[in-house]
Short mmCIF file of N, CA and C in Angstrom, two decimals:
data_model
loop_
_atom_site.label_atom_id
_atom_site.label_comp_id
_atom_site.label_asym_id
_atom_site.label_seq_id
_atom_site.Cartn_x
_atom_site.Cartn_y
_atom_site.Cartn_z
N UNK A 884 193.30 5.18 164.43
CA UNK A 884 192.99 4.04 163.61
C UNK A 884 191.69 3.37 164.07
N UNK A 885 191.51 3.20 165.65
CA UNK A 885 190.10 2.42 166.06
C UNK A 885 189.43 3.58 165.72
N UNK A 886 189.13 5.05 165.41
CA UNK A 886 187.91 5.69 165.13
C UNK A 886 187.85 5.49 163.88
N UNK A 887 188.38 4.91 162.98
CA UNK A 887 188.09 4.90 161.59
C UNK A 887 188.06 3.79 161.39
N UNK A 888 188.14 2.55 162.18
CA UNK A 888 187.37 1.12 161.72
C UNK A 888 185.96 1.83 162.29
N UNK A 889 185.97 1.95 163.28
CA UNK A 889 184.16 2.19 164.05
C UNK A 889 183.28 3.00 163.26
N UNK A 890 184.40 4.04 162.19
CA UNK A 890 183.38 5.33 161.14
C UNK A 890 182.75 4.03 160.05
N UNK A 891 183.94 2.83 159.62
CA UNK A 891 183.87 2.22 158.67
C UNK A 891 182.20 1.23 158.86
N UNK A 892 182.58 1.11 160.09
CA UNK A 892 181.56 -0.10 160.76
C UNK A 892 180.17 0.39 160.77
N UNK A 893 179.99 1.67 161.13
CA UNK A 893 178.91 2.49 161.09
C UNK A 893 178.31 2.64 160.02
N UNK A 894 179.44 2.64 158.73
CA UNK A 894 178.92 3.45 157.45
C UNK A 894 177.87 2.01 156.65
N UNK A 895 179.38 0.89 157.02
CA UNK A 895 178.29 -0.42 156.54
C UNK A 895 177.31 -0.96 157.35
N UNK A 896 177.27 -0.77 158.72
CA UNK A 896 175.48 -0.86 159.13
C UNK A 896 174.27 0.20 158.97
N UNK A 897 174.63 1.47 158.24
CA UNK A 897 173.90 2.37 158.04
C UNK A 897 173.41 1.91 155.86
N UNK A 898 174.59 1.63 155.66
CA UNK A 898 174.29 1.01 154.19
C UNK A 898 173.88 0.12 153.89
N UNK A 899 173.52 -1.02 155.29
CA UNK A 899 172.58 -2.15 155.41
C UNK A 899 171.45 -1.83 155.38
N UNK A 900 171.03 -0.80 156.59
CA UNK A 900 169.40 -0.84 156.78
C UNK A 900 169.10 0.49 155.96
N UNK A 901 170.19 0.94 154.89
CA UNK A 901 169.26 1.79 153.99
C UNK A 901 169.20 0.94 152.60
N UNK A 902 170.09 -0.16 152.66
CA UNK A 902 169.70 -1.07 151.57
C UNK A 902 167.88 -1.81 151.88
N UNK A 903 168.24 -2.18 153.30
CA UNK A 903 166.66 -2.88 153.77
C UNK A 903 165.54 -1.83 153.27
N UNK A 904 165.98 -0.79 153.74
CA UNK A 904 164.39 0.58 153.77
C UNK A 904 163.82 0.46 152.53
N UNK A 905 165.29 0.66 151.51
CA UNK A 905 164.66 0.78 150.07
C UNK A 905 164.00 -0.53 149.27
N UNK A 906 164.76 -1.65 149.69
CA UNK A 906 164.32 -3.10 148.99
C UNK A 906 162.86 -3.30 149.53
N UNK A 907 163.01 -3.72 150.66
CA UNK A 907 162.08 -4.24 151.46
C UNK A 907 160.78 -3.52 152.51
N UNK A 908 161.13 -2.90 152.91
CA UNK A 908 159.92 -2.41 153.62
C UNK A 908 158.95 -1.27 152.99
N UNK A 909 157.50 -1.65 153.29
CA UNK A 909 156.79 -0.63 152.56
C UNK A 909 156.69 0.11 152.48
N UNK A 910 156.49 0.76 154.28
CA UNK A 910 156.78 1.93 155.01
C UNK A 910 157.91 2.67 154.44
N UNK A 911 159.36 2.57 154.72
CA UNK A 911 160.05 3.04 153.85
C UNK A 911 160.00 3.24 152.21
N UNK A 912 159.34 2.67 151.73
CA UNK A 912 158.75 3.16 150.06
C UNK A 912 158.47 3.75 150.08
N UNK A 913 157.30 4.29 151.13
CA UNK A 913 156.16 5.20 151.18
C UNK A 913 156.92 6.27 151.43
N UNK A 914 158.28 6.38 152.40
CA UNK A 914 158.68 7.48 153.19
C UNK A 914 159.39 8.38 152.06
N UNK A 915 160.25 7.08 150.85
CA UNK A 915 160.84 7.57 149.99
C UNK A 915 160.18 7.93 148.22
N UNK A 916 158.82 8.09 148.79
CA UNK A 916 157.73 8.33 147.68
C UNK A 916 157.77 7.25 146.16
N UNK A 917 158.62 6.42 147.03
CA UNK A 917 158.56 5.28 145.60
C UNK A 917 157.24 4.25 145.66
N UNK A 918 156.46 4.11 147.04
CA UNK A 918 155.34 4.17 146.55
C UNK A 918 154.11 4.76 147.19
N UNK A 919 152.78 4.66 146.32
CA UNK A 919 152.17 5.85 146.54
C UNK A 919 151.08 5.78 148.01
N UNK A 920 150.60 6.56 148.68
CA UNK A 920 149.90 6.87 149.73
C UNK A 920 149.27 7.88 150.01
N UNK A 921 148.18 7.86 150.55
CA UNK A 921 147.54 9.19 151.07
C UNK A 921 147.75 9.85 152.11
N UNK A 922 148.77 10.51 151.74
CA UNK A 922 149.52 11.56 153.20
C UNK A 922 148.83 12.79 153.90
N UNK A 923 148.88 12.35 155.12
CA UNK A 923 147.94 12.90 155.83
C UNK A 923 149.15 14.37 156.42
N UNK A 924 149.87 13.76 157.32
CA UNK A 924 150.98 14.80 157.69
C UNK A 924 152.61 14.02 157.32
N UNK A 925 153.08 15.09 157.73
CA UNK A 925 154.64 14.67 157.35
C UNK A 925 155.76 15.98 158.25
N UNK A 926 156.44 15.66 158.80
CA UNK A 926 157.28 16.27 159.50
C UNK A 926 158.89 15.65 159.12
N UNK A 927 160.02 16.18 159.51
CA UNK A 927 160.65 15.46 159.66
C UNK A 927 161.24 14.59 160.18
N UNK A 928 160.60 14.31 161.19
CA UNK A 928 160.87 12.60 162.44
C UNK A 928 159.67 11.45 161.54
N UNK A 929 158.24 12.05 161.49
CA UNK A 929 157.35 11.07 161.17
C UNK A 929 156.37 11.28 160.15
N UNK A 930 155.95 10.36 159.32
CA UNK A 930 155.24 11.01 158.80
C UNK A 930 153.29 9.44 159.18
N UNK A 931 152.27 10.46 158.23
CA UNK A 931 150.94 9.71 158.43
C UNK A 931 150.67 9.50 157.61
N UNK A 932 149.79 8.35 157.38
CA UNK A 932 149.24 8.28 156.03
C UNK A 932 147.69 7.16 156.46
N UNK A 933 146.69 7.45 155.19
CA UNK A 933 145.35 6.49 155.68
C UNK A 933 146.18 5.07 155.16
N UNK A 934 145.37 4.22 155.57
CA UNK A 934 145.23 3.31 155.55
C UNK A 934 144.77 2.55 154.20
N UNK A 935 145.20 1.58 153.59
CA UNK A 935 144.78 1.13 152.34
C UNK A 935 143.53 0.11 152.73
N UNK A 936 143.82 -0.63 153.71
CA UNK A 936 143.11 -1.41 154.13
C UNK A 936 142.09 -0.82 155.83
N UNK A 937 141.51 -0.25 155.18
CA UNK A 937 140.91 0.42 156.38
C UNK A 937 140.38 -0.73 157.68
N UNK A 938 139.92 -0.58 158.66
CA UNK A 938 139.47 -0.89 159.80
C UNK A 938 138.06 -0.60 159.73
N UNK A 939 138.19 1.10 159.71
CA UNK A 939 136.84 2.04 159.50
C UNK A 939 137.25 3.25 159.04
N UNK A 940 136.13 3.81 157.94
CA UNK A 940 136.73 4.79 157.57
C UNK A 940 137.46 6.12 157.98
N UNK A 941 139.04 6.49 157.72
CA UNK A 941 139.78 7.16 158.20
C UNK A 941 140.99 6.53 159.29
N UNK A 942 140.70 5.53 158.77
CA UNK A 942 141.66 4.48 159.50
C UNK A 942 143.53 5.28 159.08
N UNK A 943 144.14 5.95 159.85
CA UNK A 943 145.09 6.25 159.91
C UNK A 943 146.78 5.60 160.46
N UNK A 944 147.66 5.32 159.59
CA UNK A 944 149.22 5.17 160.09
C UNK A 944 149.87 6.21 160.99
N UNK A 945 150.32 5.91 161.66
CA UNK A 945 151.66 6.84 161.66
C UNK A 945 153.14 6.27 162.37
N UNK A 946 154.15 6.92 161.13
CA UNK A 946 155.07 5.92 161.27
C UNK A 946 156.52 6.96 161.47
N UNK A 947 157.70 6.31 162.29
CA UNK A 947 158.62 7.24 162.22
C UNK A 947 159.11 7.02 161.04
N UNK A 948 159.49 7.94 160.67
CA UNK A 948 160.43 8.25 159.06
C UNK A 948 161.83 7.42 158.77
N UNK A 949 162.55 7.08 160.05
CA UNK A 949 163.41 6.16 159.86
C UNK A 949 163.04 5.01 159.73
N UNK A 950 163.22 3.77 159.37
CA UNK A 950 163.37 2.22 159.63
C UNK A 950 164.21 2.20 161.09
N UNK A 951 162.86 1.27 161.79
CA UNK A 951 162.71 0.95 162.97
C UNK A 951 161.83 -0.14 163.11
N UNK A 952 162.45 -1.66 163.58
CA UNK A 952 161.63 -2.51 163.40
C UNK A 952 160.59 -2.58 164.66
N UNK A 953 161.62 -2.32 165.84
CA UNK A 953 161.17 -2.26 167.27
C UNK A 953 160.09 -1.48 168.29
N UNK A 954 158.99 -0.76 168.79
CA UNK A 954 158.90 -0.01 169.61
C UNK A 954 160.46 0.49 170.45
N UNK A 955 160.53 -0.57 171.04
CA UNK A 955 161.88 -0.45 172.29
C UNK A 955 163.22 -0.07 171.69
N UNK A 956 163.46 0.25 170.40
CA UNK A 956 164.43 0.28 169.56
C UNK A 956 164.39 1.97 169.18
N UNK A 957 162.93 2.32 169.59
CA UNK A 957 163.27 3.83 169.16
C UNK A 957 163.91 4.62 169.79
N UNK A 958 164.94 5.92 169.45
CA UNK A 958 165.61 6.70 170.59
C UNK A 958 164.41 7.42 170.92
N UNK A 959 164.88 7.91 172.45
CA UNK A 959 163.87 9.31 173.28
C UNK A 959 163.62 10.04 172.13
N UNK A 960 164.35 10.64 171.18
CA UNK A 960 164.43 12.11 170.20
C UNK A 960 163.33 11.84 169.36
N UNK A 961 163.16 10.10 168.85
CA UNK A 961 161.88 9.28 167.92
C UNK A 961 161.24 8.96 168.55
N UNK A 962 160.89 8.76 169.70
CA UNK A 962 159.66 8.36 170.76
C UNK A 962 159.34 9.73 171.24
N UNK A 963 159.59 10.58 170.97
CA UNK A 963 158.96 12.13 171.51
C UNK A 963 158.22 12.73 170.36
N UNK A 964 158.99 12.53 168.94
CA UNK A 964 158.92 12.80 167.73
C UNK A 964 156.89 11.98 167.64
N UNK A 965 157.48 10.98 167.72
CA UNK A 965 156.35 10.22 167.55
C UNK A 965 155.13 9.76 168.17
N UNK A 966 155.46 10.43 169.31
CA UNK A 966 153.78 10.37 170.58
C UNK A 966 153.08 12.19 169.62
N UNK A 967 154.52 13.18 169.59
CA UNK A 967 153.63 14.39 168.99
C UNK A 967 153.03 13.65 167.65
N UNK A 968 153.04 12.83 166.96
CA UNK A 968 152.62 12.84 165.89
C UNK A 968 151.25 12.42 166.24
N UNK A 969 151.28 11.41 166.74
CA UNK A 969 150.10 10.30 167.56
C UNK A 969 149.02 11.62 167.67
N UNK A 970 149.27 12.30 168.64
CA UNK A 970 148.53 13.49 169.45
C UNK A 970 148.14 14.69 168.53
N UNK A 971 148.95 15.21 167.21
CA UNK A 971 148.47 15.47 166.39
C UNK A 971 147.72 15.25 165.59
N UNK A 972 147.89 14.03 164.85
CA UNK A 972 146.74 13.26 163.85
C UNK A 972 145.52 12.30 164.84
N UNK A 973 145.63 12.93 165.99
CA UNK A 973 144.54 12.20 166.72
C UNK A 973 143.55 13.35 167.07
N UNK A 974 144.03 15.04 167.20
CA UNK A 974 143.37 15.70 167.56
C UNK A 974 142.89 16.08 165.80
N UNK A 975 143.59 16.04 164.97
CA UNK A 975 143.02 17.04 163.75
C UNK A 975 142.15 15.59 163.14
N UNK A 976 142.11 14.28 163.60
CA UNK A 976 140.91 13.38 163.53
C UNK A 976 139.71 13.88 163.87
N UNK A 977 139.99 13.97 165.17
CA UNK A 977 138.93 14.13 165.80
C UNK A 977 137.56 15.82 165.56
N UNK A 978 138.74 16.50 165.01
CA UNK A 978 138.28 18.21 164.14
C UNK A 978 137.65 17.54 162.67
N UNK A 979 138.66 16.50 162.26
CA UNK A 979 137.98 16.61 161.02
C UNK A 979 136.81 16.02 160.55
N UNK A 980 136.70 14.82 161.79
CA UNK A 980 135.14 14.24 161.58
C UNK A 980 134.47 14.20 162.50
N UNK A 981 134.48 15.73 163.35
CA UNK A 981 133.59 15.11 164.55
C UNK A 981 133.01 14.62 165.10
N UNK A 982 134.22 13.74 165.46
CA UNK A 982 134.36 12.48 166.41
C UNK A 982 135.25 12.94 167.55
N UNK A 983 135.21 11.77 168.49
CA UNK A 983 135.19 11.87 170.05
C UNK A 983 136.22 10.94 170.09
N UNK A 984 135.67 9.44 169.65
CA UNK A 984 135.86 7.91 170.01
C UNK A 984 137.31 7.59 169.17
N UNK A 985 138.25 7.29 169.46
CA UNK A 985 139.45 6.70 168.51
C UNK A 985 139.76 5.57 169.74
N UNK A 986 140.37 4.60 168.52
CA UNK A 986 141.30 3.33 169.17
C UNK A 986 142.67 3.36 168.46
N UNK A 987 143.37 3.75 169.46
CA UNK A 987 145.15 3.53 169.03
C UNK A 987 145.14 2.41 169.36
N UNK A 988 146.28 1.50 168.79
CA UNK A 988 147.07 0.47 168.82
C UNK A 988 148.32 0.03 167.98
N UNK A 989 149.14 -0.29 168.30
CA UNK A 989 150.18 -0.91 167.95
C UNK A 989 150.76 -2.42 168.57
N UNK A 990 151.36 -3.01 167.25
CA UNK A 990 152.01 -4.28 167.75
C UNK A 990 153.53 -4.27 167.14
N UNK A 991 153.85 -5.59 167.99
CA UNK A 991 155.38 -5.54 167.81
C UNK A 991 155.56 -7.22 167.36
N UNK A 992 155.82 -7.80 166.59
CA UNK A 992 156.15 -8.66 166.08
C UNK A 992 154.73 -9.18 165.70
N UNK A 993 154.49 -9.76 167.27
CA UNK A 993 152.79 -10.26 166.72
C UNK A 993 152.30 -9.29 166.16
N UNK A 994 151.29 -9.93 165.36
CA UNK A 994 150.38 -9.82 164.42
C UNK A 994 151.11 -8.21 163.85
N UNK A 995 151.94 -8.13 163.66
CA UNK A 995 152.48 -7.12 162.66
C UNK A 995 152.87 -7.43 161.52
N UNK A 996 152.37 -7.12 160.32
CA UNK A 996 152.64 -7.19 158.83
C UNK A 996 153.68 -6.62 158.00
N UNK A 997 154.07 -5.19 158.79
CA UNK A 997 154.93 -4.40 158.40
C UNK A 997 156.18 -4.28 159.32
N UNK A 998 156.94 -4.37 159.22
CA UNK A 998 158.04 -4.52 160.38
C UNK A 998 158.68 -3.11 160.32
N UNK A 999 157.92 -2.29 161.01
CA UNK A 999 158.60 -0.87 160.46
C UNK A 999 157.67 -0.25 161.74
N UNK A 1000 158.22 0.29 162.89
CA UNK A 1000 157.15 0.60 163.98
C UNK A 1000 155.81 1.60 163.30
N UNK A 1001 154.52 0.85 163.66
CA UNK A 1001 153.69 1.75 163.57
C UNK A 1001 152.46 1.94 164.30
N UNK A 1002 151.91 2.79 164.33
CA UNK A 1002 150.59 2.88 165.31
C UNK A 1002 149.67 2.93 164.51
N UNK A 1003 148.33 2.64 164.76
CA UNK A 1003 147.29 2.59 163.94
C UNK A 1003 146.01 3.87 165.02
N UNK A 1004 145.61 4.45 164.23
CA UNK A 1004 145.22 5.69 164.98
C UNK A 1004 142.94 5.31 163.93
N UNK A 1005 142.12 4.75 164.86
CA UNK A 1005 141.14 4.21 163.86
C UNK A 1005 139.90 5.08 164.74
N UNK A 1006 139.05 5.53 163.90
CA UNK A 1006 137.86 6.37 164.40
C UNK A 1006 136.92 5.08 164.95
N UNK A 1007 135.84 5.22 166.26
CA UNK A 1007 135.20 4.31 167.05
C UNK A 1007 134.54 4.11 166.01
N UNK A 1008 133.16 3.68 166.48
CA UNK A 1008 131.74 3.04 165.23
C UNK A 1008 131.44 4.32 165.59
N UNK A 1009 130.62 4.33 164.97
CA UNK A 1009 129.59 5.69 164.64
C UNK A 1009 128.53 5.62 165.41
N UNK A 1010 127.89 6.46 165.79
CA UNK A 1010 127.00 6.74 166.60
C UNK A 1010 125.73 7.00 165.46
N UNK A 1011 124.70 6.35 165.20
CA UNK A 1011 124.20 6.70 164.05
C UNK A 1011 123.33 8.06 164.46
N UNK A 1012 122.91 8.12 165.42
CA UNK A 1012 122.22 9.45 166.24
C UNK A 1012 122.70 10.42 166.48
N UNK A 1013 124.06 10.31 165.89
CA UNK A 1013 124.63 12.25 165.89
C UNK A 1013 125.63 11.95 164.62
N UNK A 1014 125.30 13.06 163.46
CA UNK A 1014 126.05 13.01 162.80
C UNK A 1014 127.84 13.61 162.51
N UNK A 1015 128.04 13.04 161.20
CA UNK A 1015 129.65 12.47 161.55
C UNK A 1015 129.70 13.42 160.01
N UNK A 1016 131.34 13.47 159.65
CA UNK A 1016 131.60 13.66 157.95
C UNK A 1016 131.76 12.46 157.71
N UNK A 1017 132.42 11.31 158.87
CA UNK A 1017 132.40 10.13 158.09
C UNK A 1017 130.88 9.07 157.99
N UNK A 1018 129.86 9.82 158.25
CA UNK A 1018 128.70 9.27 157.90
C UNK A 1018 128.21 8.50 156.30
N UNK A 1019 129.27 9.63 155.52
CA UNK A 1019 128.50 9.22 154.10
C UNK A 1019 129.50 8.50 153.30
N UNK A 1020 130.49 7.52 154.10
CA UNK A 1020 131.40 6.29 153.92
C UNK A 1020 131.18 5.53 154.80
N UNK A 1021 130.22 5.30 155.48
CA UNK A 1021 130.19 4.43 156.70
C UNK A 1021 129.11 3.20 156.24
N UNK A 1022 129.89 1.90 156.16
CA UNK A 1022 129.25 0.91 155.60
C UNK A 1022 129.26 -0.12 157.02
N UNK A 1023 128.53 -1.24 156.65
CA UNK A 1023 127.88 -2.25 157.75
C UNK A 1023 129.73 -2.63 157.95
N UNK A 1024 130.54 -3.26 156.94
CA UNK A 1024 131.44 -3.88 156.50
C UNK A 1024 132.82 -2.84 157.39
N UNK A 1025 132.91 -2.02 157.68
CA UNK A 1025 133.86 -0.87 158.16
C UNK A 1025 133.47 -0.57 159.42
N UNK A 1026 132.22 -1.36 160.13
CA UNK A 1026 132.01 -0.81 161.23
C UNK A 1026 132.15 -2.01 162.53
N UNK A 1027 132.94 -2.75 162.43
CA UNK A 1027 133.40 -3.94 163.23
C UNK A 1027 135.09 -4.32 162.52
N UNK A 1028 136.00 -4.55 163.69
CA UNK A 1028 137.31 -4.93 163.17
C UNK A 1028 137.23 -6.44 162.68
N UNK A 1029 136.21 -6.88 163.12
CA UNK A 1029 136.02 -8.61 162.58
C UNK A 1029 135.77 -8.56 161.34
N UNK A 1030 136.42 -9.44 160.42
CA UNK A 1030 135.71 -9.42 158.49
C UNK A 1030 136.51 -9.23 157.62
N UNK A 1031 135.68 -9.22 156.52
CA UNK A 1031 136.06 -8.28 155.46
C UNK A 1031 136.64 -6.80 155.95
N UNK A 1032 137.75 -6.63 155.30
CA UNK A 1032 138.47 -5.22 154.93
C UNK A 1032 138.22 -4.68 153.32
N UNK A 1033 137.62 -3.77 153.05
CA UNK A 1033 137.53 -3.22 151.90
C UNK A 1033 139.21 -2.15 151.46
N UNK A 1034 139.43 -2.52 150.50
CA UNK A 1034 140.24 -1.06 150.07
C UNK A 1034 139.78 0.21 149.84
N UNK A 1035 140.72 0.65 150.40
CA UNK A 1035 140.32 2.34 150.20
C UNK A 1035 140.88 2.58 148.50
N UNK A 1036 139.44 3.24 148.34
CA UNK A 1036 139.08 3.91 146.84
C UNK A 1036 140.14 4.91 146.75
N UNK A 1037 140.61 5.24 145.41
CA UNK A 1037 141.67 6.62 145.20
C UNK A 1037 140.82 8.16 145.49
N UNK A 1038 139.17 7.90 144.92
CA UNK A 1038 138.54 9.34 145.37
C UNK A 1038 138.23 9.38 147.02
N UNK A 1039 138.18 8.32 147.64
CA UNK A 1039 137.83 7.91 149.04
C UNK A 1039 139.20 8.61 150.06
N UNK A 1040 140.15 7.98 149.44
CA UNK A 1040 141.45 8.64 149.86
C UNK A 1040 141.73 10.23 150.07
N UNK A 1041 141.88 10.56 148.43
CA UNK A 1041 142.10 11.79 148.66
C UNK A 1041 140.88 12.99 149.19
N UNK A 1042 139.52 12.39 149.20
CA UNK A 1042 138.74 13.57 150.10
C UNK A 1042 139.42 13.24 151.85
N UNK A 1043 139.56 11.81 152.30
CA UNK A 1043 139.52 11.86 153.68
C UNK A 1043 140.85 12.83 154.14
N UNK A 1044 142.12 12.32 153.20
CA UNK A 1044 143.27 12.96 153.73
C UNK A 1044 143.20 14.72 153.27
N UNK A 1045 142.52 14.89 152.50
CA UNK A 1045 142.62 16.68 152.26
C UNK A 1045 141.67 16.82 153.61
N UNK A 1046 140.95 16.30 153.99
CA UNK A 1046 139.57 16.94 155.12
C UNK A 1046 141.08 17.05 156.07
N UNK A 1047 141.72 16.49 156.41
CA UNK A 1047 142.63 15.75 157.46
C UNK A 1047 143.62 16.74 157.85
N UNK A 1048 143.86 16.76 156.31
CA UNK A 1048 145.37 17.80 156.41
C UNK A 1048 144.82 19.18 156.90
N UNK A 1049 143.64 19.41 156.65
CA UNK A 1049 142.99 21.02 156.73
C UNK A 1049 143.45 21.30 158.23
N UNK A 1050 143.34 20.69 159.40
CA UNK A 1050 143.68 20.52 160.50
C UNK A 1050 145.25 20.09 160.82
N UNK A 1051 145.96 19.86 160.06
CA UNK A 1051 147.54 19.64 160.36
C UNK A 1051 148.05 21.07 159.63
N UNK A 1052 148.05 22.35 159.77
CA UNK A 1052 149.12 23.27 159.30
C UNK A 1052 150.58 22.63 159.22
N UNK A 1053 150.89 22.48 160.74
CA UNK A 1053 152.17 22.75 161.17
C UNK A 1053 152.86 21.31 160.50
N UNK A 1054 151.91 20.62 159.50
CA UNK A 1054 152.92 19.11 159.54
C UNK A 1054 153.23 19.62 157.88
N UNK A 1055 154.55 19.68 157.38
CA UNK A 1055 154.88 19.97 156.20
C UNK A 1055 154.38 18.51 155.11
N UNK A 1056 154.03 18.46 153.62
CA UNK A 1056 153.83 17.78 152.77
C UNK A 1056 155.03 17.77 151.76
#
């Protein structure tokens, strides 16, 4: 009888935060293609996507696939899941616009917008003395985190994330 209150208990905190995923969080929209994004990779622990609001161009997500509000909340199995993702879309960055320079970061309550763990994976400034692919999107406005944020364009999108994916085989779409 106590394993089948605890199945019961489980089923309605699992029918909570899949009520939350779907209502409320974006990340989860995105995960459940209800809304749209430029998917970079996708596995089944995590998936990537650019950025709407870029930093600089190629400004990349990556987020675990479950709803997870926490860093400290993720299991080992999603914190392993999700450093390979990091390390993937950081090396096929770095192939696809040869570039060197990235700034990871993540936050956890502060200054977080999305309550859904995520890392932000953003190419350095540009070096204007050696060229880049992201040279011929590289505006005054995209090249400092202070300011204006421009949106990313729909043709802007889908060239950066096809350059992107060319370098992720192994991450399924």
């Amino acid at each position: 009888m106590t394993s089948h209150f605890l199945d019961r208990i489980r089923m309605h905190d699992q029918n909570r935060q899949n009520q939350h995923q779907e209502n409320d969080c974006l990340f989860c929209l995105i995960v459940a293609r209800k809304q749209s994004a430029f998917i970079v990779a996708e596995t089944n622990e995590y998936m990537a996507f650019l950025d709407t609001l870029p930093i600089r161009t190629g400004h990349t997500l990556v987020i675990p696939k479950s709803h997870v509000a926490r860093l400290s909340d993720l299991s080992p199995t999603q914190g392993a899941a999700l450093a390979k993702g990091l390390t993937d879309v950081a090396r096929a960055m770095e192939k696809a616009f040869q570039i060197t320079g990235l700034q990871v970061a993540s936050n956890q309550v502060y200054a977080q917008t999305v309550d859904h763990v995520h890392f932000h994976i953003v190419p350095a400034p540009l070096d204007k003395s050696e060229p880049s692919v992201l040279s011929k999107w590289a505006s005054s406005s995209q090249l400092s985190l202070l300011g204006r944020r421009d949106e990313l364009c729909d043709d802007e999108g889908e060239q950066l994330s096809s350059i992107m994916r060319k370098y992720l085989p192994n991450a399924k779409l």
